[in-house]
Each structure stands twice: as structure tokens, then as C-alpha cells.
Coordinates of C-alpha atoms and ligand atoms in Angstrom, one line a residue:
X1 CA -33.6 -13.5 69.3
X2 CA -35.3 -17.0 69.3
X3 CA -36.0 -17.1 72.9
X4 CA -35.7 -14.9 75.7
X5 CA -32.4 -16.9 76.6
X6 CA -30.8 -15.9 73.1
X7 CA -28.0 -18.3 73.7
X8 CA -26.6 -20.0 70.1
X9 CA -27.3 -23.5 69.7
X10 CA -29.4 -23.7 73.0
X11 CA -33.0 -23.8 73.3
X12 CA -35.3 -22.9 76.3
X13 CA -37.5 -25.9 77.9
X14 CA -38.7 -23.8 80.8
X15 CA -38.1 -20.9 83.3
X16 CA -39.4 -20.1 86.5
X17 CA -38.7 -17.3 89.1
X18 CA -38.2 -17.1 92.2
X19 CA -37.5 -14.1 94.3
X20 CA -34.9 -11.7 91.9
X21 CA -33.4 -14.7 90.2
X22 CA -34.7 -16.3 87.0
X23 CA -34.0 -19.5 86.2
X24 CA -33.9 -21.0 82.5
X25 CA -34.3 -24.4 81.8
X26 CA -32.7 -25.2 78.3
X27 CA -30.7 -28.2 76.0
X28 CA -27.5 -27.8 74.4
X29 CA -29.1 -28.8 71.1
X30 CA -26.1 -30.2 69.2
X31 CA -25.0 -33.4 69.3
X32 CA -21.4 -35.1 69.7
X33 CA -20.3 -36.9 66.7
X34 CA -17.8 -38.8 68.5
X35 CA -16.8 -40.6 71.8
X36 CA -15.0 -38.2 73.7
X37 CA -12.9 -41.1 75.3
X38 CA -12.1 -42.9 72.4
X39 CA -13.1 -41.3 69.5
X40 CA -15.9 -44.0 68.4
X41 CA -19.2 -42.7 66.6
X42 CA -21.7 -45.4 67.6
X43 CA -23.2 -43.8 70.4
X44 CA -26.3 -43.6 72.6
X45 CA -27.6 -41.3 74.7
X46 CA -27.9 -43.0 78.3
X47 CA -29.5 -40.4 80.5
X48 CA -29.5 -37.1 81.5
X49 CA -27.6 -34.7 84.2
X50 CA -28.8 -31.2 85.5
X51 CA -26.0 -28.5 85.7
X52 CA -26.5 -24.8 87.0
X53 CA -24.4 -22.3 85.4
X54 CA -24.7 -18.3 86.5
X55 CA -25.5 -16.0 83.6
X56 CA -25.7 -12.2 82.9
X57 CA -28.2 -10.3 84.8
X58 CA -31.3 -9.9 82.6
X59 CA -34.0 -7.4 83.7
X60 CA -32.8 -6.9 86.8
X61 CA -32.3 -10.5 87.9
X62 CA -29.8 -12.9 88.6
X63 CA -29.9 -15.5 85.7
X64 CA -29.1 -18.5 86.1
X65 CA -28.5 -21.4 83.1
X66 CA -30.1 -24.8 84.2
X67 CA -28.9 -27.4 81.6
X68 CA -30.0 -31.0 81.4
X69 CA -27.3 -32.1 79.8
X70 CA -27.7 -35.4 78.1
X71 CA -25.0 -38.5 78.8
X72 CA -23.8 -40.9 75.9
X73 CA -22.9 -44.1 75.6
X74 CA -19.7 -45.1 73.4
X75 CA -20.4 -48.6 71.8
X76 CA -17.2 -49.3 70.9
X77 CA -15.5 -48.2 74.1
X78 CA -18.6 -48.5 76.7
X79 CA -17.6 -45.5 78.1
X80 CA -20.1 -42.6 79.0
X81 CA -19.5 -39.3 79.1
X82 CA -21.3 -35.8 79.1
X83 CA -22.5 -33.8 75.9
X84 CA -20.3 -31.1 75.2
X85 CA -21.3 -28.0 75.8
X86 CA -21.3 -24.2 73.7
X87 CA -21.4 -20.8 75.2
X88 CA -20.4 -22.0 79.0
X89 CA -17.5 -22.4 81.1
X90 CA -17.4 -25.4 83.0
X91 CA -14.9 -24.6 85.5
X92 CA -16.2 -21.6 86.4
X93 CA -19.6 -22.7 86.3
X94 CA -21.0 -19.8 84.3
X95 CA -21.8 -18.6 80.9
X96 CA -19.5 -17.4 78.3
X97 CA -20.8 -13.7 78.7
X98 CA -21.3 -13.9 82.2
X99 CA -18.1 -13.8 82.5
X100 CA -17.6 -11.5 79.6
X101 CA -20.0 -9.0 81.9
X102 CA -18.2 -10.0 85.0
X103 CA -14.9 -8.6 83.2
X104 CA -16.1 -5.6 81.9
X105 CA -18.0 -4.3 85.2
X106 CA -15.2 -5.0 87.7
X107 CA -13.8 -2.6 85.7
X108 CA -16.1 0.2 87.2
X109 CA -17.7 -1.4 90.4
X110 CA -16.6 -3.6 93.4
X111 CA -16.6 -6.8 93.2
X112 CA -18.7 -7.4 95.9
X113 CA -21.4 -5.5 93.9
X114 CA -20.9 -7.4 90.9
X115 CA -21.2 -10.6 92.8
X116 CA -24.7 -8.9 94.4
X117 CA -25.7 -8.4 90.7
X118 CA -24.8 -11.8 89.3
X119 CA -25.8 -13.7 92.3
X120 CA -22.7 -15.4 93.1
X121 CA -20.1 -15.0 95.5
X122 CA -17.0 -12.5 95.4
X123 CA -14.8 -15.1 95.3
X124 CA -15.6 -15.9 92.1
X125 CA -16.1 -12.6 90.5
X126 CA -12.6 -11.9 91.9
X127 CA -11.2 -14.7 90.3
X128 CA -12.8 -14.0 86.9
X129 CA -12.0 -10.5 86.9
X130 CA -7.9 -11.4 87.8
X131 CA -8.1 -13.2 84.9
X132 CA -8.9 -11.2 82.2
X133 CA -7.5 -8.1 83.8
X134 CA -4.4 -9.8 83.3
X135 CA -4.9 -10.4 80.0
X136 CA -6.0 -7.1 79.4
X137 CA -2.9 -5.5 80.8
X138 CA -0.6 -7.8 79.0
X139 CA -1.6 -6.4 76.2
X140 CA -2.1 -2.8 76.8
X141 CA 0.0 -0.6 74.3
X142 CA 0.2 2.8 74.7
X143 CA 1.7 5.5 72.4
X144 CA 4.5 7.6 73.4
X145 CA 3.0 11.4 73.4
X146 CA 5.0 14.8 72.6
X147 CA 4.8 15.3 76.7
X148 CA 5.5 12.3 78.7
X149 CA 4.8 12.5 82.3
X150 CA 7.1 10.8 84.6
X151 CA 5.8 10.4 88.0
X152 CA 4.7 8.1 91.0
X153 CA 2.0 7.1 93.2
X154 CA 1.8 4.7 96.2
X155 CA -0.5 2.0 95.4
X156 CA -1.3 -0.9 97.8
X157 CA 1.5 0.1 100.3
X158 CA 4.6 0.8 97.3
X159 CA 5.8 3.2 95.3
X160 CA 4.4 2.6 91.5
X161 CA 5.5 4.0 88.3
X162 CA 2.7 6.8 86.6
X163 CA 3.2 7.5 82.7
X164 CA 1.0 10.1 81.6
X165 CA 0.4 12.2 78.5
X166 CA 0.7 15.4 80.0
X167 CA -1.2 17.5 77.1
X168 CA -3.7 14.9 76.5
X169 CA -4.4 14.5 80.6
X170 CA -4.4 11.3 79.7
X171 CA -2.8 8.1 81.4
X172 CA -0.8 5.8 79.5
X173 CA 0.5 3.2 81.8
X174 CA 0.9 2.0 85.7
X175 CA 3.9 0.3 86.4
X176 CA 4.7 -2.2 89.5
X177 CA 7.7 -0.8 90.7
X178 CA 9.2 2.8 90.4
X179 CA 13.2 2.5 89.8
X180 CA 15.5 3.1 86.7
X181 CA 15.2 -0.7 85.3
X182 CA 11.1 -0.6 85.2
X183 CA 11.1 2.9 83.6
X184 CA 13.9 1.9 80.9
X185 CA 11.8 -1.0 80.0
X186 CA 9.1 0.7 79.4
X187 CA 10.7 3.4 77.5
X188 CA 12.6 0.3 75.0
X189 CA 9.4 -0.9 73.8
X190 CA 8.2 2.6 71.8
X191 CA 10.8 2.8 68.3
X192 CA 9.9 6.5 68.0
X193 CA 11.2 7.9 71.4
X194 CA 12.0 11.0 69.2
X195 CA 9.0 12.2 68.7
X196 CA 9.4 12.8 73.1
X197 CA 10.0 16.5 73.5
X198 CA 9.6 16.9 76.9
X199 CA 9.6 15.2 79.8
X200 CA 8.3 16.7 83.2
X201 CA 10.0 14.3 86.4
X202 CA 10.3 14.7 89.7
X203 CA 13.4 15.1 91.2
X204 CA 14.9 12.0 91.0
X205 CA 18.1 11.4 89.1
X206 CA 17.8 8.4 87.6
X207 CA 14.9 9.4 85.5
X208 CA 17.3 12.2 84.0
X209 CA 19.6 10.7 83.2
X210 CA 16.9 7.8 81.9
X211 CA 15.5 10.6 80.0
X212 CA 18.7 11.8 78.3
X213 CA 19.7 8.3 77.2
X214 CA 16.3 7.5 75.9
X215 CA 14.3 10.6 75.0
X216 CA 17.1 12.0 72.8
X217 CA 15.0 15.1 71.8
X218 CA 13.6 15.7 75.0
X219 CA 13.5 19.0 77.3
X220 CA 13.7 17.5 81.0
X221 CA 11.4 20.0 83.0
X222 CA 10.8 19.2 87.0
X223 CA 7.6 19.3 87.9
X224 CA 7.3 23.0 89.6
X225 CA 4.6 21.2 92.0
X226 CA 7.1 19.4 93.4
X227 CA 9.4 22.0 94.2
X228 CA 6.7 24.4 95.4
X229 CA 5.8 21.5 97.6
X230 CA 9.4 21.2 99.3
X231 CA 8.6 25.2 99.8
X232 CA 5.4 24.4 101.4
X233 CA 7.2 21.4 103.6
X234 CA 9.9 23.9 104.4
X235 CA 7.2 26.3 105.6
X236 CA 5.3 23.5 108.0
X237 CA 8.6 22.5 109.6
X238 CA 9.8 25.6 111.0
X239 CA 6.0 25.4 112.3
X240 CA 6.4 22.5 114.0
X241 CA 9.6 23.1 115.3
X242 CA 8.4 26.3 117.2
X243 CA 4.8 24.2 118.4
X244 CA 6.6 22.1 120.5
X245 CA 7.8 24.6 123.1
X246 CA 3.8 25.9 123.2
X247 CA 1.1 25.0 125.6
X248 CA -1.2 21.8 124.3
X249 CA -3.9 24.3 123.5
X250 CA -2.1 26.7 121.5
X251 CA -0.5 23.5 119.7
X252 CA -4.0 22.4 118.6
X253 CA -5.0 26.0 117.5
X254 CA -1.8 26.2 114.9
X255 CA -2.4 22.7 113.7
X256 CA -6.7 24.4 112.9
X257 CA -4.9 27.3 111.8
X258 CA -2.4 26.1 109.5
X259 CA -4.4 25.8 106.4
X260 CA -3.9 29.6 106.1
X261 CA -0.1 29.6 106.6
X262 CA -0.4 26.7 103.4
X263 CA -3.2 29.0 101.0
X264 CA -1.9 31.5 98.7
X265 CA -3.0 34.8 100.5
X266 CA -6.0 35.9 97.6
X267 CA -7.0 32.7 98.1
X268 CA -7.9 33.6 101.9
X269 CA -11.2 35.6 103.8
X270 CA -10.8 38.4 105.0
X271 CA -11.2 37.4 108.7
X272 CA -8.6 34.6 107.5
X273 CA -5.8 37.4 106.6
X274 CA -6.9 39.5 109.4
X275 CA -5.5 36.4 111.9
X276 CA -3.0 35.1 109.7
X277 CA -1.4 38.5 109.8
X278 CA -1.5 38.5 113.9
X279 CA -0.3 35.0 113.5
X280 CA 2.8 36.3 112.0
X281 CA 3.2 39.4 114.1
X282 CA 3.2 37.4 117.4
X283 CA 5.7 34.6 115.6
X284 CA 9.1 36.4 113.5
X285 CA 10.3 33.0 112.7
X286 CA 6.8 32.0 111.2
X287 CA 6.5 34.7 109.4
X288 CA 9.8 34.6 107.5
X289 CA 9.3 31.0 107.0
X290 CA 5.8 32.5 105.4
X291 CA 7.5 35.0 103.5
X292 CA 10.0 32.7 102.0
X293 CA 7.9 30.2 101.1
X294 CA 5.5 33.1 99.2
X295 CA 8.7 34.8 97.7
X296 CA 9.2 31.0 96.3
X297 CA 5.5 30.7 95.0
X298 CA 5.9 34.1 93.8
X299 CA 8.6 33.2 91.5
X300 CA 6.6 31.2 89.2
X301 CA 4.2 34.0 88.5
X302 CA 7.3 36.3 87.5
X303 CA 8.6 36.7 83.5
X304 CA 11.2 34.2 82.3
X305 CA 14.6 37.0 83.0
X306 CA 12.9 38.3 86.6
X307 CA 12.3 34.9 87.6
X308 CA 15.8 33.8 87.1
X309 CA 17.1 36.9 88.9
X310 CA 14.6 35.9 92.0
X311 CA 15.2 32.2 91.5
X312 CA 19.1 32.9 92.2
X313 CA 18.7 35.7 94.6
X314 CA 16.7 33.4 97.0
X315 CA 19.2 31.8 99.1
X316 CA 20.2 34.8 100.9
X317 CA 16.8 36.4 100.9
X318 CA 15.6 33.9 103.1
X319 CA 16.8 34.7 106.9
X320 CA 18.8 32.4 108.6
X321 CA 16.5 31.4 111.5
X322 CA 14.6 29.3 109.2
X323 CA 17.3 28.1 106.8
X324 CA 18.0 24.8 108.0
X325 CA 14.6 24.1 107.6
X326 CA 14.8 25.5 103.9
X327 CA 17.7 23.4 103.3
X328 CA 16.7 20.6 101.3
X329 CA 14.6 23.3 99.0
X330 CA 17.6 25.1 98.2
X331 CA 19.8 22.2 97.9
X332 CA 16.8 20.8 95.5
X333 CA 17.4 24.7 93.9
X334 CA 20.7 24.1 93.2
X335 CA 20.8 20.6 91.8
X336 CA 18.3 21.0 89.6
X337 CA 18.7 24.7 88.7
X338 CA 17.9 24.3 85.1
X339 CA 14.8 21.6 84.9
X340 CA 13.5 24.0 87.3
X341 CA 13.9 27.0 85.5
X342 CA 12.6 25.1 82.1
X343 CA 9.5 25.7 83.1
X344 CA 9.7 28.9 82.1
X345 CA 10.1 27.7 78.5
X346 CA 7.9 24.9 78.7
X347 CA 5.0 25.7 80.7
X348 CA 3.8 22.1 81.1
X349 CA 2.8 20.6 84.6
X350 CA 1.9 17.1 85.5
X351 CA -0.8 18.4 87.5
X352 CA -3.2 15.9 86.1
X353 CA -0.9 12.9 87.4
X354 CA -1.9 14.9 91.0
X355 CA -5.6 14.7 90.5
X356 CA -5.2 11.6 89.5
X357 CA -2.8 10.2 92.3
X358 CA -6.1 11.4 94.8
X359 CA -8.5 9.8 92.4
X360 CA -6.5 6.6 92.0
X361 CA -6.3 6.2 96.3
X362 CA -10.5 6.0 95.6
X363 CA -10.1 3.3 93.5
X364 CA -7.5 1.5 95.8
X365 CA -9.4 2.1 99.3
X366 CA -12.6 0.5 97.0
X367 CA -10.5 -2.6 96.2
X368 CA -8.9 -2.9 99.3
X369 CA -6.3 -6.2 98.6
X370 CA -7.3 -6.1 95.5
X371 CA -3.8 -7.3 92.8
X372 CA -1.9 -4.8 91.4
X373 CA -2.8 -6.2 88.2
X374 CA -6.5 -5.9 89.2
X375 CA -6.0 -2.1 90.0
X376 CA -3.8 -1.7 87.2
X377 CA -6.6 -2.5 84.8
X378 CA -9.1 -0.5 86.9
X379 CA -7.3 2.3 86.9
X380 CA -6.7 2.3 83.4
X381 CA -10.1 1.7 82.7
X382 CA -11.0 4.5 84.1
X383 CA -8.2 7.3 83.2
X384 CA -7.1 5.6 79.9
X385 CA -9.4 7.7 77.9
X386 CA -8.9 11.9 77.4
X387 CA -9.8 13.3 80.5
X388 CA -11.6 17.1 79.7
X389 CA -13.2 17.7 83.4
X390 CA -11.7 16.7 86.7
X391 CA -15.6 15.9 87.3
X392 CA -15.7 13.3 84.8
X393 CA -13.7 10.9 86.5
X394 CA -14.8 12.2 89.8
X395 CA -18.3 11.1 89.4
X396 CA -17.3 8.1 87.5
X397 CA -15.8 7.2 91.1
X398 CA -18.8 8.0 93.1
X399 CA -20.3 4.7 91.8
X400 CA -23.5 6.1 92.0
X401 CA -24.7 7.1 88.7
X402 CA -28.9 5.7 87.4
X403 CA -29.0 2.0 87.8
X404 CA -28.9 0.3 84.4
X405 CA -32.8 -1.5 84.0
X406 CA -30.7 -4.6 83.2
X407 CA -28.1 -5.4 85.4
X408 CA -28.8 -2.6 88.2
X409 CA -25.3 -1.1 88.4
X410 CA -25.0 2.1 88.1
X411 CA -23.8 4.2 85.1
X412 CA -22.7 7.4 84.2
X413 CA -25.5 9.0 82.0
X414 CA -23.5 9.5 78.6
X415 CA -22.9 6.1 79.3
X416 CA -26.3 5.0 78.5
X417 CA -28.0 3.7 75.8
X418 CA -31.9 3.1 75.3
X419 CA -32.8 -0.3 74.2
X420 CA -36.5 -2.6 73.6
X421 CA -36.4 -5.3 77.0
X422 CA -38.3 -8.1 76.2
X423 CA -40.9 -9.8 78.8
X424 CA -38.8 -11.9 81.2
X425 CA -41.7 -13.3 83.7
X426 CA -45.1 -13.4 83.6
X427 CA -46.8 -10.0 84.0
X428 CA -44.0 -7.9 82.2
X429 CA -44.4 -6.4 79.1
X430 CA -41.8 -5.4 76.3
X431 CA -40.4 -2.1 77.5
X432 CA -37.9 0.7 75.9
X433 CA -35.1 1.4 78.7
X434 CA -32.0 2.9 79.6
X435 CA -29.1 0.4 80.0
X436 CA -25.5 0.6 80.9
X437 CA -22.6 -0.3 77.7
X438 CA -22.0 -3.5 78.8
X439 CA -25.6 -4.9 78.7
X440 CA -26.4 -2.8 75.5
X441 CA -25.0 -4.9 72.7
X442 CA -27.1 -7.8 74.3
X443 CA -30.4 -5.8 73.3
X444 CA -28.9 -3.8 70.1
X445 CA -31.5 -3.6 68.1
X446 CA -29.6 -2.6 65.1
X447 CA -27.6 -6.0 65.4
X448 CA -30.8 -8.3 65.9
X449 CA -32.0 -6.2 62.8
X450 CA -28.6 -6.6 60.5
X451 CA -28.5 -10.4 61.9
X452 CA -31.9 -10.9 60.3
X453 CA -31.6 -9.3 57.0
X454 CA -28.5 -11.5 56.6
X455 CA -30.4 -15.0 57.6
X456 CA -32.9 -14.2 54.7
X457 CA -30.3 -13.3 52.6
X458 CA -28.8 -16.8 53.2
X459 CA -32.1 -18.6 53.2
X460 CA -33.8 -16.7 50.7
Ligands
ZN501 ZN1 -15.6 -44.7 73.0
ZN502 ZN1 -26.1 -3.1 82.7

């Protein structure tokens, strides 16, 4: 770099700090070659005019761009008008890569902490961020995987489509509306729907029968946490149906207790079984609410044949006290008899899109009236890539990783890279430092290294 400011075709005429913000004085050191208003070349430069632009963070300041722009006079017209400028954007008021930073961090943090970072207001870093987030998603292109994961999330008060690649735990896409038309669209764009073999859905019909048109090669499997859920559902209504005759207190004691109606029994204490099972004494109806809804779980733990036998046998094994409440399960049972029992032959869940549906509510609560498009890209941002460990994305969430030495947000460790800072103010020194990925290729050595070997190639 020439000068601390490293911007092309700019050169530094002073810098002074005050408080966390730096500010660089510098001159946009090319010249016009014509009149802007009329295309004339006799010109003369008639004055100057000081512009502010915000720029990255740089050693953990705001930076600010102070250009004394130079004004010219047209000859031929008489008209003045302002040098043109490289590397900013005037309508924004910033630099080129402050907004190319601005971009890439709303990706991870708020934008009321970006705006902290850069030193300007929200407003703008909203605006910024909307901008290229929509250009991002417009051209976001995933690739169809061998099992496609159909399912939804509520995002921003609706119901939104969730592609994911069920193998991979990876997500592929985030749609704006969940119905038939949205999903078929989606679907069009691939040419190699074939290589699809199966596709886990919820219950809903039109993705079936979505699925059959367009997925010609494709198992449909339902997605056994959604049917186990209905079980569960089942299970809490016959609860609640039987709390409202109790007194207030015993009420509030089954709505504490229920968590150990909802566990799997070896996944409760002993002191835990030892009330759930008094629980159930006391209660008949509970308890054969509880026993169906565990014969149900049950199932899924059975071999392929003795599943099937259980899975039709269920009906009348569960005792009619309860079975309005287990209604819509076994209706769900019979409708969708044979998604259901694929699972037996393809032992795929979407449980990553469930993860993922609590991680994404993070994301949203974070960026409260944030755009769809905004969260969209966010969201993608995050989950786009393999996902191993639920923890990786977890912690990638808490927004509290080690504070990059350049722009102070904080980043996951992997994420780090260890560059040379040079001396910003007086009093600093040239230090080696960990910085997040989006300040790194600003203080890649490697680059500044290649970039010189080929300016002596050219000059030598
Ligand atoms: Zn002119
Ligand atoms: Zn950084």
C-alpha cells in the first residue's frame, strides 16, 4: 500500500483523530479530460469543495474519507462542475468498500451494530444492506440434491417456503410464500429434477401431488416429526380438556408437570417417573392418552413388517375416551398411510429444517422488521453452507465471538485470519492481529506481495 488510506488513484494530504474516528484528508488525483456539461476540454480548475464520505473501519475506528474535491471551469460552455470521483459512492455518501463491508457484515450482525462500527446511522446501513441483499438473492442458485426437503417456517408473521438438502443438512433456498404455485416455480428452474429421489413433506397435499408431477423419480416420505407431533398434540388435548374441570392450583401444577407427559420415559429422572406414574394412576383418561401417544412413538422404533402390523392395529388400540382427541392423527394415519410408512425404507428426516426453523426465529427476533429479502439473505448466509454441528450455527448466532482488531465485530474463531496492521495514529506501532474475513483481504499480505512482484514486472 502507498498510504495508510490504500485507496487507487487517491492520495492522503492529512489525517487527524479524534475520539474513535479517524479522519483522512486526501485528492482524487486524476483529472477530467472533459466538461461534464458539454463535453469541452479547455478547462480550469476554479476552486475547491470538501466532501465527507464514511469508510471501512480501520483499526478499530470509524474512518471517515474527507475529499477536497477540486471544481472546473468549462471554457467553452462556462459551466463548472465537480471532479469526478473513483472508489466512492456519492449518493450514499461512502466508499466503494464501505459499502462492500456494510454488505457483507449485515450478513452476520445487526444493523444497528454495523452502523456502531462504521459510524453512521442504521438508516443507512439498512438501506445498503437491502440493496445488495437483493441482488444477492436474485441470483442465488442452488442445486437440486438426491433428498429434497420440503417444509415451512413462519417468518415475519407468514408462512414461508424451506428447501433443504436433507443429507447434506444444508439449506438451499427460502421462499416468500408457501403454496403450490411458489413451490412449482421453484422446482421448473432445475432441468435435472431426476436426479430427486426422495422427497420428505409434511402433510400437505399439494406438495404430493407437486412432487409426483415434478420429481418423477422421487419416493414422497412424510416427515415422521410431523406425525409424531400430531401424537404429541393429541396427547396435550385430552390434558387440557380434563384441566378445566380442576381447581386453579392443580391447573398450574399439570401445566409444570406436563413436560413429563411430552418426554420419552428413558428420557426422564427417576423422581420424574415416580410422579408421572401417580399422575397417571390418579387420571385413566391421561394415562391412555399417554399410552397411545407412546404406543405411537413406539412404532417408529419397531422393524419395517412389526411396524406396519402396529401402525394398522392402532386405531382400535387406542380407547375411546380419548379418541376424538386422536382424531385428526388417525385421520392423518389413514391419508397418508404409505408416505408414513416410507420411512421405514427411507430413513430420512428433515430434522435439520427443525433446528433450523428455532435458529432462523434468532435471526428474525435480531432483525425485527427487517425485509424478507433482508432475512432471506441472512439466513442463507448463515445455513447455506454444510452444516456438521448444531453448535456451529448456534454460536454463530450468539454474535459474540473475539472482536476482529479491525472493525470490532465479532467473529467466529475459524473465521479468523492473522494479518500485519499498519500504524494508524501517532503512538501505534505495526502489529500482527487477528481479523474477521471481511476485513482480511484488505491487509492480505500475500496480495500486497503478488501486487508488487507484478508492478516490477511491468516497470522493470
Ligand atoms: Zn462545457
Ligand atoms: Zn473485521
Amino acid at each position: 500500500m502507498k498510504d495508510i488510506l490504500d485507496m487507487e488513484g487517491w492520495s492522503l494530504t492529512d489525517k487527524r483523530t479524534e475520539g474513535l474516528v479517524e479522519t483522512f484528508s486526501a485528492e482524487y488525483v486524476h483529472e477530467p479530460i472533459a466538461c461534464s456539461k458539454c463535453g469541452g476540454i479547455k478547462l480550469y480548475r476554479h476552486g475547491t469543495k470538501k466532501t465527507t464520505y464514511a469508510d471501512a473501519p480501520l483499526r478499530g475506528f470509524a474512518a471517515k474519507l474527507e475529499a477536497t474535491v477540486r471544481r472546473y471551469r468549462c471554457r467553452d460552455c462556462g459551466e463548472t462542475f465537480l471532479q469526478p470521483l473513483g472508489g466512492v459512492l456519492d449518493e450514499r455518501r461512502m466508499t466503494v468498500r464501505c459499502a462492500e463491508f456494510i454488505a457483507k457484515q449485515a450478513l452476520k450482525h445487526t444493523f444497528v451494530h454495523v452502523a456502531r462500527e462504521v459510524g453512521i446511522d442504521e438508516k443507512t446501513v439498512r438501506a445498503v444492506a437491502a440493496e445488495r441483499m437483493g441482488e444477492l438473492g436474485a441470483t442465488h442458485k442452488p442445486r437440486l440434491p438426491k433428498v429434497l426437503g420440503i417444509d415451512e417456517t413462519k417468518i415475519a408473521g407468514e408462512l414461508r417456503l424451506v428447501l433443504t438438502d436433507v443429507e447434506g443438512r444444508r439449506l438451499l433456498d427460502m421462499l416468500p410464500a408457501r403454496d403450490k404455485g411458489t413451490l412449482a416455480a421453484w422446482l421448473w428452474q432445475f432441468k435435472d429434477r431426476n436426479a430427486v429421489k426422495v422427497v420428505t413433506i409434511d402433510m400437505w397435499r399439494p406438495y404430493q401431488r407437486l412432487a409426483a408431477e415434478l420429481l418423477p423419480n422421487a419416493v414422497v416420505v412424510v416427515d415422521k416429526f410431523h406425525i409424531m407431533r400430531m401424537a404429541g398434540e393429541a396427547m396435550d388435548r385430552v390434558r387440557i380438556r380434563l384441566a378445566k374441570v380442576k381447581q386453579p392450583e392443580v391447573r398450574r401444577h399439570w401445566v409444570r408437570s406436563k413436560v413429563m407427559l411430552n418426554k420419552r420415559p428413558h428420557n426422564l429422572t427417576e423422581k420424574q417417573r415416580f410422579n408421572l406414574e401417580m399422575w397417571l394412576d390418579n387420571e385413566p383418561e391421561i394415562a391412555a392418552a399417554y399410552r397411545a401417544k407412546e404406543a405411537f412413538y413406539g412404532l417408529f422404533d419397531l422393524p419395517k413388517d412389526e411396524a406396519i402390523r402396529a401402525f394398522d392395529g392402532f386405531a382400535a388400540s387406542v380407547e375411546s375416551s380419548v379418541k376424538p382427541e386422536f382424531k385428526p392423527l388417525l385421520t392423518a394415519m389413514r391419508n397418508w398411510r404409505s408416505e408414513i410408512l416410507a420411512v421405514f425404507d427411507h430413513k430420512y428426516t428433515n430434522a435439520f429444517t427443525e433446528s433450523l426453523n428455532n435458529l432462523t426465529k434468532h435471526i428474525v427476533k435480531a432483525g425485527r422488521g427487517y425485509s424478507f429479502e433482508v432475512l432471506r439473505a441472512r439466513i442463507l448466509a448463515n445455513y447455506g453452507d454444510p452444516v456438521k454441528e448444531p453448535l456451529f450455527f448456534e454460536f454463530l448466532l450468539r454474535d459474540d465471538g473475539n472482536p476482529c482488531a479491525n472493525c470490532g465485530l465479532p467473529c467466529r474463531a475459524e473465521d479468523m485470519h492473522l494479518v500485519t496492521l499498519p500504524p494508524v495514529t501517532r503512538g501505534q506501532r505495526t502489529k500482527r492481529a487477528l481479523v474477521c474475513g471481511v476485513c482480511e483481504p484488505r491487509f492480505n499480505t500475500e496480495k500486497v506481495i503478488a501486487h508488487r512482484k507484478t508492478s516490477t514486472r511491468k516497470t522493470g
